[in-house]
Amino acid sequence: MRKLLLTLSFLIFQIPLFGQNTQRLNMMVNYGVIIPHSNELRPLAQSNISGFGVHYQFLKPEKKNWEICNCYHYLGLQLSWHNFGNQDVLGSALSLSATFEPILWKKGKTRLSLLSGIGTSYLNRVFDPNDNPDNVFFSSRLSFLGFVAPRLEYRFSEKWALE
């Protein structure tokens, strides 16, 4: 099951919604690990994270949009859910983020971009001295979310790409 989730996390199904691929809808599956930043977190970091998400993006190929970063870029919204692998202690998160993805390089069917986003997450299990004293990762149900991720994409067709 883990190998299947890992493989699916690299396959992205893209649905062009209107002409010239200026809008797209990505559906993704994620699988990862928790990297502890201290020894006391190592027991909780033994679990794996899995999740899925939907990402809507649009690109306007206009001069004023090019001038923002001297490149074409996608703007979007991403909704995702992640299970932290230890439901009793860490629980799961539902996240909503706004995204900005400039296209850094493109040649043929290959494209390099830098996806960044900012948003919020709702966490269903947080630290509580009585009910959940082991959760030293999350202290508030509402949490800030920020990310940056390089993306290398190869397009097979209008609707399918590998990232």
PDB file of C-alpha atoms in Angstrom:
ATOM      1  CA  MET A   1       0.000   0.000   0.000  1.00  0.00           C
ATOM      2  CA  ARG A   2       2.839   2.409   0.844  1.00  0.00           C
ATOM      3  CA  LYS A   3       4.531   1.811  -2.518  1.00  0.00           C
ATOM      4  CA  LEU A   4       1.219   2.441  -4.302  1.00  0.00           C
ATOM      5  CA  LEU A   5       0.690   5.741  -2.421  1.00  0.00           C
ATOM      6  CA  LEU A   6       4.253   6.812  -3.144  1.00  0.00           C
ATOM      7  CA  THR A   7       3.856   6.040  -6.842  1.00  0.00           C
ATOM      8  CA  LEU A   8       0.503   7.845  -7.023  1.00  0.00           C
ATOM      9  CA  SER A   9       1.995  10.900  -5.332  1.00  0.00           C
ATOM     10  CA  PHE A  10       4.125  11.452  -8.442  1.00  0.00           C
ATOM     11  CA  LEU A  11       1.302  11.008 -10.952  1.00  0.00           C
ATOM     12  CA  ILE A  12      -0.797  14.102 -11.317  1.00  0.00           C
ATOM     13  CA  PHE A  13      -4.050  14.040 -13.247  1.00  0.00           C
ATOM     14  CA  GLN A  14      -4.648  17.415 -14.825  1.00  0.00           C
ATOM     15  CA  ILE A  15      -7.945  18.507 -16.260  1.00  0.00           C
ATOM     16  CA  PRO A  16      -7.769  21.566 -18.505  1.00  0.00           C
ATOM     17  CA  LEU A  17     -10.999  23.437 -17.780  1.00  0.00           C
ATOM     18  CA  PHE A  18     -10.903  26.018 -20.576  1.00  0.00           C
ATOM     19  CA  GLY A  19      -8.914  26.609 -23.774  1.00  0.00           C
ATOM     20  CA  GLN A  20      -5.118  26.952 -24.002  1.00  0.00           C
ATOM     21  CA  ASN A  21      -4.503  25.143 -20.657  1.00  0.00           C
ATOM     22  CA  THR A  22      -4.790  28.352 -18.682  1.00  0.00           C
ATOM     23  CA  GLN A  23      -6.737  26.602 -15.930  1.00  0.00           C
ATOM     24  CA  ARG A  24      -6.021  23.223 -14.375  1.00  0.00           C
ATOM     25  CA  LEU A  25      -7.248  20.973 -11.616  1.00  0.00           C
ATOM     26  CA  ASN A  26      -4.626  18.728  -9.973  1.00  0.00           C
ATOM     27  CA  MET A  27      -5.508  15.773  -7.774  1.00  0.00           C
ATOM     28  CA  MET A  28      -2.652  14.446  -5.666  1.00  0.00           C
ATOM     29  CA  VAL A  29      -1.801  11.685  -3.206  1.00  0.00           C
ATOM     30  CA  ASN A  30       0.998  12.294  -0.694  1.00  0.00           C
ATOM     31  CA  TYR A  31       3.146  10.042   1.455  1.00  0.00           C
ATOM     32  CA  GLY A  32       6.004  11.125   3.707  1.00  0.00           C
ATOM     33  CA  VAL A  33       7.834  10.998   7.008  1.00  0.00           C
ATOM     34  CA  ILE A  34       8.104  13.213  10.061  1.00  0.00           C
ATOM     35  CA  ILE A  35      11.598  14.628  10.616  1.00  0.00           C
ATOM     36  CA  PRO A  36      12.102  15.194  14.366  1.00  0.00           C
ATOM     37  CA  HIS A  37      14.058  18.267  15.408  1.00  0.00           C
ATOM     38  CA  SER A  38      14.892  16.926  18.886  1.00  0.00           C
ATOM     39  CA  ASN A  39      15.469  13.544  20.586  1.00  0.00           C
ATOM     40  CA  GLU A  40      12.271  13.773  22.636  1.00  0.00           C
ATOM     41  CA  LEU A  41      10.239  13.823  19.399  1.00  0.00           C
ATOM     42  CA  ARG A  42      11.771  10.659  17.918  1.00  0.00           C
ATOM     43  CA  PRO A  43       9.125   8.236  19.309  1.00  0.00           C
ATOM     44  CA  LEU A  44       6.299  10.250  17.687  1.00  0.00           C
ATOM     45  CA  ALA A  45       8.246  10.652  14.437  1.00  0.00           C
ATOM     46  CA  GLN A  46       8.160   6.902  13.777  1.00  0.00           C
ATOM     47  CA  SER A  47       4.831   7.274  11.967  1.00  0.00           C
ATOM     48  CA  ASN A  48       4.339   8.089   8.295  1.00  0.00           C
ATOM     49  CA  ILE A  49       2.166  10.860   6.886  1.00  0.00           C
ATOM     50  CA  SER A  50      -0.345  10.120   4.132  1.00  0.00           C
ATOM     51  CA  GLY A  51      -2.868  12.387   2.503  1.00  0.00           C
ATOM     52  CA  PHE A  52      -4.580  13.691  -0.580  1.00  0.00           C
ATOM     53  CA  GLY A  53      -5.524  17.031  -2.039  1.00  0.00           C
ATOM     54  CA  VAL A  54      -7.139  19.004  -4.809  1.00  0.00           C
ATOM     55  CA  HIS A  55      -5.403  22.013  -6.347  1.00  0.00           C
ATOM     56  CA  TYR A  56      -7.115  24.472  -8.705  1.00  0.00           C
ATOM     57  CA  GLN A  57      -4.804  26.840 -10.607  1.00  0.00           C
ATOM     58  CA  PHE A  58      -5.102  29.398 -13.379  1.00  0.00           C
ATOM     59  CA  LEU A  59      -2.563  31.142 -15.581  1.00  0.00           C
ATOM     60  CA  LYS A  60      -3.261  34.376 -17.458  1.00  0.00           C
ATOM     61  CA  PRO A  61      -0.747  34.793 -20.318  1.00  0.00           C
ATOM     62  CA  GLU A  62      -0.936  38.594 -20.286  1.00  0.00           C
ATOM     63  CA  LYS A  63       1.844  41.198 -20.213  1.00  0.00           C
ATOM     64  CA  LYS A  64       0.824  42.617 -16.806  1.00  0.00           C
ATOM     65  CA  ASN A  65       1.042  39.132 -15.262  1.00  0.00           C
ATOM     66  CA  TRP A  66       4.461  38.557 -16.854  1.00  0.00           C
ATOM     67  CA  GLU A  67       5.727  41.794 -15.311  1.00  0.00           C
ATOM     68  CA  ILE A  68       5.001  40.589 -11.738  1.00  0.00           C
ATOM     69  CA  CYS A  69       7.999  38.218 -11.754  1.00  0.00           C
ATOM     70  CA  ASN A  70       9.329  38.310 -15.353  1.00  0.00           C
ATOM     71  CA  CYS A  71       7.764  34.901 -15.898  1.00  0.00           C
ATOM     72  CA  TYR A  72       4.384  33.323 -16.406  1.00  0.00           C
ATOM     73  CA  HIS A  73       2.874  31.973 -13.201  1.00  0.00           C
ATOM     74  CA  TYR A  74      -0.069  30.034 -11.861  1.00  0.00           C
ATOM     75  CA  LEU A  75      -2.233  31.306  -9.007  1.00  0.00           C
ATOM     76  CA  GLY A  76      -4.417  28.854  -7.167  1.00  0.00           C
ATOM     77  CA  LEU A  77      -6.170  27.347  -4.182  1.00  0.00           C
ATOM     78  CA  GLN A  78      -5.243  24.030  -2.634  1.00  0.00           C
ATOM     79  CA  LEU A  79      -7.399  21.955  -0.275  1.00  0.00           C
ATOM     80  CA  SER A  80      -5.704  18.976   1.375  1.00  0.00           C
ATOM     81  CA  TRP A  81      -6.116  16.440   4.177  1.00  0.00           C
ATOM     82  CA  HIS A  82      -3.217  14.659   5.909  1.00  0.00           C
ATOM     83  CA  ASN A  83      -3.175  11.801   8.407  1.00  0.00           C
ATOM     84  CA  PHE A  84      -0.098  12.019  10.651  1.00  0.00           C
ATOM     85  CA  GLY A  85      -0.034   8.233  11.135  1.00  0.00           C
ATOM     86  CA  ASN A  86      -0.747   8.254  14.879  1.00  0.00           C
ATOM     87  CA  GLN A  87      -4.450   9.103  15.162  1.00  0.00           C
ATOM     88  CA  ASP A  88      -4.598   8.870  18.963  1.00  0.00           C
ATOM     89  CA  VAL A  89      -1.814  11.400  19.553  1.00  0.00           C
ATOM     90  CA  LEU A  90      -1.165  13.409  16.358  1.00  0.00           C
ATOM     91  CA  GLY A  91      -4.481  13.063  14.512  1.00  0.00           C
ATOM     92  CA  SER A  92      -4.946  14.692  11.115  1.00  0.00           C
ATOM     93  CA  ALA A  93      -5.102  18.107   9.443  1.00  0.00           C
ATOM     94  CA  LEU A  94      -7.408  19.761   6.949  1.00  0.00           C
ATOM     95  CA  SER A  95      -5.638  22.613   5.127  1.00  0.00           C
ATOM     96  CA  LEU A  96      -6.564  25.414   2.753  1.00  0.00           C
ATOM     97  CA  SER A  97      -3.857  27.483   1.080  1.00  0.00           C
ATOM     98  CA  ALA A  98      -3.424  30.085  -1.643  1.00  0.00           C
ATOM     99  CA  THR A  99      -0.615  29.215  -4.070  1.00  0.00           C
ATOM    100  CA  PHE A 100       1.772  31.001  -6.407  1.00  0.00           C
ATOM    101  CA  GLU A 101       3.776  28.949  -8.930  1.00  0.00           C
ATOM    102  CA  PRO A 102       6.152  30.771 -11.306  1.00  0.00           C
ATOM    103  CA  ILE A 103       7.356  28.788 -14.310  1.00  0.00           C
ATOM    104  CA  LEU A 104      11.153  29.036 -14.138  1.00  0.00           C
ATOM    105  CA  TRP A 105      12.098  27.021 -17.226  1.00  0.00           C
ATOM    106  CA  LYS A 106      10.258  25.228 -20.032  1.00  0.00           C
ATOM    107  CA  LYS A 107      11.490  23.168 -22.945  1.00  0.00           C
ATOM    108  CA  GLY A 108       9.189  20.960 -24.978  1.00  0.00           C
ATOM    109  CA  LYS A 109       7.139  18.789 -22.631  1.00  0.00           C
ATOM    110  CA  THR A 110       9.345  19.491 -19.591  1.00  0.00           C
ATOM    111  CA  ARG A 111       8.775  22.341 -17.174  1.00  0.00           C
ATOM    112  CA  LEU A 112      10.489  23.491 -13.947  1.00  0.00           C
ATOM    113  CA  SER A 113       8.510  25.617 -11.499  1.00  0.00           C
ATOM    114  CA  LEU A 114       8.519  26.641  -7.853  1.00  0.00           C
ATOM    115  CA  LEU A 115       5.248  26.062  -6.008  1.00  0.00           C
ATOM    116  CA  SER A 116       4.751  28.201  -2.901  1.00  0.00           C
ATOM    117  CA  GLY A 117       1.744  28.603  -0.685  1.00  0.00           C
ATOM    118  CA  ILE A 118       0.386  30.151   2.464  1.00  0.00           C
ATOM    119  CA  GLY A 119      -2.734  29.240   4.388  1.00  0.00           C
ATOM    120  CA  THR A 120      -4.221  27.622   7.465  1.00  0.00           C
ATOM    121  CA  SER A 121      -4.697  24.117   8.838  1.00  0.00           C
ATOM    122  CA  TYR A 122      -7.278  22.759  11.223  1.00  0.00           C
ATOM    123  CA  LEU A 123      -5.784  20.044  13.458  1.00  0.00           C
ATOM    124  CA  ASN A 124      -8.126  17.583  15.156  1.00  0.00           C
ATOM    125  CA  ARG A 125      -5.648  16.431  17.892  1.00  0.00           C
ATOM    126  CA  VAL A 126      -3.549  18.958  19.810  1.00  0.00           C
ATOM    127  CA  PHE A 127      -1.632  19.030  23.092  1.00  0.00           C
ATOM    128  CA  ASP A 128      -3.783  18.848  26.208  1.00  0.00           C
ATOM    129  CA  PRO A 129      -2.185  18.272  29.642  1.00  0.00           C
ATOM    130  CA  ASN A 130      -4.977  15.846  30.616  1.00  0.00           C
ATOM    131  CA  ASP A 131      -6.282  14.261  27.399  1.00  0.00           C
ATOM    132  CA  ASN A 132      -3.246  14.347  25.082  1.00  0.00           C
ATOM    133  CA  PRO A 133       0.017  15.111  26.942  1.00  0.00           C
ATOM    134  CA  ASP A 134       2.172  13.206  24.405  1.00  0.00           C
ATOM    135  CA  ASN A 135       1.389  15.546  21.497  1.00  0.00           C
ATOM    136  CA  VAL A 136       4.293  17.976  21.696  1.00  0.00           C
ATOM    137  CA  PHE A 137       3.977  18.819  17.970  1.00  0.00           C
ATOM    138  CA  PHE A 138       0.685  20.743  17.885  1.00  0.00           C
ATOM    139  CA  SER A 139      -0.595  23.208  20.491  1.00  0.00           C
ATOM    140  CA  SER A 140      -3.449  24.931  18.656  1.00  0.00           C
ATOM    141  CA  ARG A 141      -6.314  23.609  16.525  1.00  0.00           C
ATOM    142  CA  LEU A 142      -5.799  26.397  13.992  1.00  0.00           C
ATOM    143  CA  SER A 143      -2.280  26.544  12.595  1.00  0.00           C
ATOM    144  CA  PHE A 144      -0.351  28.634  10.058  1.00  0.00           C
ATOM    145  CA  LEU A 145       0.797  26.841   6.899  1.00  0.00           C
ATOM    146  CA  GLY A 146       3.620  27.902   4.595  1.00  0.00           C
ATOM    147  CA  PHE A 147       5.496  25.881   1.984  1.00  0.00           C
ATOM    148  CA  VAL A 148       7.878  26.083  -0.972  1.00  0.00           C
ATOM    149  CA  ALA A 149       8.461  23.124  -3.283  1.00  0.00           C
ATOM    150  CA  PRO A 150      10.401  22.834  -6.549  1.00  0.00           C
ATOM    151  CA  ARG A 151       8.423  20.965  -9.208  1.00  0.00           C
ATOM    152  CA  LEU A 152       9.722  19.238 -12.308  1.00  0.00           C
ATOM    153  CA  GLU A 153       6.931  18.245 -14.663  1.00  0.00           C
ATOM    154  CA  TYR A 154       6.866  16.112 -17.805  1.00  0.00           C
ATOM    155  CA  ARG A 155       3.655  16.277 -19.835  1.00  0.00           C
ATOM    156  CA  PHE A 156       2.512  13.079 -21.551  1.00  0.00           C
ATOM    157  CA  SER A 157      -0.560  14.679 -23.083  1.00  0.00           C
ATOM    158  CA  GLU A 158      -3.035  17.518 -22.600  1.00  0.00           C
ATOM    159  CA  LYS A 159      -4.488  15.816 -19.501  1.00  0.00           C
ATOM    160  CA  TRP A 160      -1.616  13.796 -17.977  1.00  0.00           C
ATOM    161  CA  ALA A 161       1.713  14.781 -16.465  1.00  0.00           C
ATOM    162  CA  LEU A 162       4.328  13.252 -14.192  1.00  0.00           C
ATOM    163  CA  GLU A 163       5.853  15.390 -11.421  1.00  0.00           C
TER     164      GLU A 163
END
